[in-house]
Amino acid sequence: MELPRYEKIWLITGSITLVIFLVLLGIMGFAMGFNPSGHMKTIAPDQVGATPPFDKPGLFTVADKEYRAVMQAKVFAFLPGEMTIPAGSKIHFEVTSPDVVHGMYIAGTNVNMMIVPGHISEFTHTFNKPGDYLILCNEYCGSGHHLMLGRIIVQ
Ligand SMILES: [Cu+2]
């Protein structure tokens, strides 16, 4: 069957675009480590304050230069709001929300999670460069959304 010229051009352009998209998706997923942050772990949102480990949010040492950050994203703060680690440290983040949907984006990194009530979001990141890393909520969560900030100080 002979296809009209413009239809051929359209099909070839579409196929090439699809291949480019899939290659980029593969590079982002496998080489750059971009992954969905949800690990399908759930928690009762109204029981977050009474459910370990979220009843005691904080930064816990796992090994040398390896930490576990148990965090709550709530209106309108991150708990803990400030963490200090040495450069080259790896942090395993475990974050949940007791109220509404929040975001957790750490500026200058690829840490960018949606924090959904009832779910535990997890992500691991290694902070190689010393500096002051800003944690931002990037899901509009209410009137104090713009005040919802945190800090990670890498020394
Ligand atoms: Cu917010």
mmCIF file of C-alpha atoms and ligand atoms in Angstrom:
data_model
loop_
_atom_site.group_PDB
_atom_site.id
_atom_site.type_symbol
_atom_site.label_atom_id
_atom_site.label_comp_id
_atom_site.label_asym_id
_atom_site.label_seq_id
_atom_site.Cartn_x
_atom_site.Cartn_y
_atom_site.Cartn_z
ATOM 1 C CA MET A 1 0.000 0.000 0.000
ATOM 2 C CA GLU A 2 1.378 3.379 -1.013
ATOM 3 C CA LEU A 3 1.132 6.093 1.648
ATOM 4 C CA PRO A 4 0.876 9.757 0.702
ATOM 5 C CA ARG A 5 4.166 11.669 1.164
ATOM 6 C CA TYR A 6 2.994 13.864 4.071
ATOM 7 C CA GLU A 7 1.581 10.885 5.941
ATOM 8 C CA LYS A 8 4.965 9.139 5.661
ATOM 9 C CA ILE A 9 6.754 12.256 6.967
ATOM 10 C CA TRP A 10 4.269 12.485 9.852
ATOM 11 C CA LEU A 11 4.696 8.777 10.785
ATOM 12 C CA ILE A 12 8.505 8.974 10.613
ATOM 13 C CA THR A 13 8.565 12.191 12.724
ATOM 14 C CA GLY A 14 6.237 10.613 15.304
ATOM 15 C CA SER A 15 8.306 7.409 15.468
ATOM 16 C CA ILE A 16 11.601 9.317 15.859
ATOM 17 C CA THR A 17 10.078 11.523 18.606
ATOM 18 C CA LEU A 18 8.844 8.416 20.434
ATOM 19 C CA VAL A 19 12.289 6.773 20.247
ATOM 20 C CA ILE A 20 14.002 9.971 21.523
ATOM 21 C CA PHE A 21 11.479 10.176 24.399
ATOM 22 C CA LEU A 22 12.030 6.540 25.407
ATOM 23 C CA VAL A 23 15.842 6.909 25.235
ATOM 24 C CA LEU A 24 15.677 10.033 27.459
ATOM 25 C CA LEU A 25 13.357 8.235 29.887
ATOM 26 C CA GLY A 26 15.832 5.335 30.035
ATOM 27 C CA ILE A 27 18.782 7.673 30.669
ATOM 28 C CA MET A 28 16.869 9.516 33.412
ATOM 29 C CA GLY A 29 15.692 6.292 35.071
ATOM 30 C CA PHE A 30 18.832 4.181 34.886
ATOM 31 C CA ALA A 31 21.808 6.550 34.560
ATOM 32 C CA MET A 32 20.551 9.575 36.515
ATOM 33 C CA GLY A 33 18.534 7.682 39.110
ATOM 34 C CA PHE A 34 15.196 9.493 38.650
ATOM 35 C CA ASN A 35 12.559 7.181 40.042
ATOM 36 C CA PRO A 36 9.054 7.452 41.426
ATOM 37 C CA SER A 37 9.514 8.157 45.135
ATOM 38 C CA GLY A 38 6.593 6.030 46.315
ATOM 39 C CA HIS A 39 7.419 2.567 47.601
ATOM 40 C CA MET A 40 3.782 1.711 48.263
ATOM 41 C CA LYS A 41 4.282 1.794 52.037
ATOM 42 C CA THR A 42 1.210 3.082 53.808
ATOM 43 C CA ILE A 43 0.417 4.641 57.188
ATOM 44 C CA ALA A 44 -2.775 5.915 58.833
ATOM 45 C CA PRO A 45 -2.559 9.723 58.417
ATOM 46 C CA ASP A 46 -4.378 10.443 61.696
ATOM 47 C CA GLN A 47 -1.948 8.137 63.558
ATOM 48 C CA VAL A 48 1.337 9.551 62.171
ATOM 49 C CA GLY A 49 2.233 11.202 65.503
ATOM 50 C CA ALA A 50 1.782 7.889 67.337
ATOM 51 C CA THR A 51 3.270 5.508 64.748
ATOM 52 C CA PRO A 52 6.992 4.637 64.920
ATOM 53 C CA PRO A 53 9.277 5.837 63.482
ATOM 54 C CA PHE A 54 7.281 8.995 62.680
ATOM 55 C CA ASP A 55 6.382 9.632 66.339
ATOM 56 C CA LYS A 56 10.013 10.740 66.801
ATOM 57 C CA PRO A 57 11.087 12.513 63.593
ATOM 58 C CA GLY A 58 14.813 13.092 63.283
ATOM 59 C CA LEU A 59 18.122 12.287 61.696
ATOM 60 C CA PHE A 60 19.545 8.945 62.748
ATOM 61 C CA THR A 61 23.015 7.553 62.088
ATOM 62 C CA VAL A 62 23.001 4.263 60.172
ATOM 63 C CA ALA A 63 26.748 3.997 59.519
ATOM 64 C CA ASP A 64 29.688 6.316 58.925
ATOM 65 C CA LYS A 65 28.402 9.083 56.606
ATOM 66 C CA GLU A 66 25.070 7.289 56.218
ATOM 67 C CA TYR A 67 21.892 8.590 57.804
ATOM 68 C CA ARG A 68 18.194 7.912 57.939
ATOM 69 C CA ALA A 69 15.969 11.002 57.976
ATOM 70 C CA VAL A 70 12.531 10.238 59.372
ATOM 71 C CA MET A 71 10.439 13.253 58.471
ATOM 72 C CA GLN A 72 6.956 14.661 58.677
ATOM 73 C CA ALA A 73 5.792 17.247 56.158
ATOM 74 C CA LYS A 74 2.904 19.046 57.818
ATOM 75 C CA VAL A 75 1.159 22.419 57.684
ATOM 76 C CA PHE A 76 3.454 24.418 57.459
ATOM 77 C CA ALA A 77 6.804 22.896 58.370
ATOM 78 C CA PHE A 78 9.143 19.995 57.886
ATOM 79 C CA LEU A 79 10.024 17.965 60.992
ATOM 80 C CA PRO A 80 12.948 18.059 61.554
ATOM 81 C CA GLY A 81 13.383 21.457 59.930
ATOM 82 C CA GLU A 82 17.154 21.496 60.007
ATOM 83 C CA MET A 83 19.747 18.752 59.660
ATOM 84 C CA THR A 84 23.535 18.994 59.660
ATOM 85 C CA ILE A 85 25.697 16.331 58.025
ATOM 86 C CA PRO A 86 29.300 16.041 56.849
ATOM 87 C CA ALA A 87 29.999 16.288 53.104
ATOM 88 C CA GLY A 88 29.811 12.983 51.271
ATOM 89 C CA SER A 89 26.984 11.714 53.482
ATOM 90 C CA LYS A 90 24.152 9.626 52.188
ATOM 91 C CA ILE A 91 20.669 10.245 53.564
ATOM 92 C CA HIS A 92 17.790 7.792 53.249
ATOM 93 C CA PHE A 93 14.679 9.969 53.464
ATOM 94 C CA GLU A 94 11.393 8.553 54.782
ATOM 95 C CA VAL A 95 8.666 11.173 54.679
ATOM 96 C CA THR A 96 4.940 11.215 55.320
ATOM 97 C CA SER A 97 2.195 13.766 55.896
ATOM 98 C CA PRO A 98 -0.393 13.761 58.699
ATOM 99 C CA ASP A 99 -2.640 16.308 56.956
ATOM 100 C CA VAL A 100 -2.648 17.335 53.285
ATOM 101 C CA VAL A 101 -0.537 16.698 50.180
ATOM 102 C CA HIS A 102 2.869 18.366 50.374
ATOM 103 C CA GLY A 103 5.964 18.324 48.234
ATOM 104 C CA MET A 104 9.572 17.950 49.245
ATOM 105 C CA TYR A 105 12.085 19.389 46.858
ATOM 106 C CA ILE A 106 15.707 19.898 47.858
ATOM 107 C CA ALA A 107 17.132 22.692 45.716
ATOM 108 C CA GLY A 108 20.209 21.730 43.727
ATOM 109 C CA THR A 109 19.529 17.979 43.951
ATOM 110 C CA ASN A 110 17.223 15.493 42.251
ATOM 111 C CA VAL A 111 15.286 14.944 45.503
ATOM 112 C CA ASN A 112 11.721 15.846 44.549
ATOM 113 C CA MET A 113 8.932 13.898 46.183
ATOM 114 C CA MET A 114 5.204 14.218 46.527
ATOM 115 C CA ILE A 115 4.232 13.625 50.154
ATOM 116 C CA VAL A 116 0.754 12.127 50.170
ATOM 117 C CA PRO A 117 -1.144 11.524 53.441
ATOM 118 C CA GLY A 118 -1.398 7.786 54.056
ATOM 119 C CA HIS A 119 1.778 7.016 52.103
ATOM 120 C CA ILE A 120 5.468 6.934 52.998
ATOM 121 C CA SER A 121 7.736 8.485 50.371
ATOM 122 C CA GLU A 122 11.325 7.287 50.277
ATOM 123 C CA PHE A 123 14.403 8.525 48.481
ATOM 124 C CA THR A 124 18.148 8.247 48.967
ATOM 125 C CA HIS A 125 20.576 11.005 48.099
ATOM 126 C CA THR A 126 24.297 11.548 48.658
ATOM 127 C CA PHE A 127 25.310 15.125 49.466
ATOM 128 C CA ASN A 128 28.820 15.445 48.070
ATOM 129 C CA LYS A 129 29.148 19.234 47.890
ATOM 130 C CA PRO A 130 29.243 21.261 51.123
ATOM 131 C CA GLY A 131 26.600 23.965 51.322
ATOM 132 C CA ASP A 132 23.225 25.057 52.577
ATOM 133 C CA TYR A 133 20.479 23.056 50.891
ATOM 134 C CA LEU A 134 16.994 24.499 50.959
ATOM 135 C CA ILE A 135 14.061 22.104 51.398
ATOM 136 C CA LEU A 136 10.910 23.449 49.761
ATOM 137 C CA CYS A 137 7.315 22.341 49.633
ATOM 138 C CA ASN A 138 6.333 22.411 45.978
ATOM 139 C CA GLU A 139 2.702 21.333 46.298
ATOM 140 C CA TYR A 140 0.357 24.127 47.312
ATOM 141 C CA CYS A 141 -0.853 23.101 50.781
ATOM 142 C CA GLY A 142 -2.613 26.155 52.192
ATOM 143 C CA SER A 143 -2.208 29.733 53.348
ATOM 144 C CA GLY A 144 1.222 29.141 54.933
ATOM 145 C CA HIS A 145 2.641 27.172 51.994
ATOM 146 C CA HIS A 146 5.263 29.837 51.224
ATOM 147 C CA LEU A 147 6.603 29.518 54.804
ATOM 148 C CA MET A 148 7.119 25.773 54.539
ATOM 149 C CA LEU A 149 10.901 25.498 54.391
ATOM 150 C CA GLY A 150 13.686 23.357 55.763
ATOM 151 C CA ARG A 151 17.467 23.238 55.602
ATOM 152 C CA ILE A 152 20.159 20.638 55.209
ATOM 153 C CA ILE A 153 23.589 21.953 56.135
ATOM 154 C CA VAL A 154 26.381 19.975 54.525
ATOM 155 C CA GLN A 155 29.751 20.783 56.098
HETATM 156 CU CU CU B 1 3.202 23.299 50.831
#
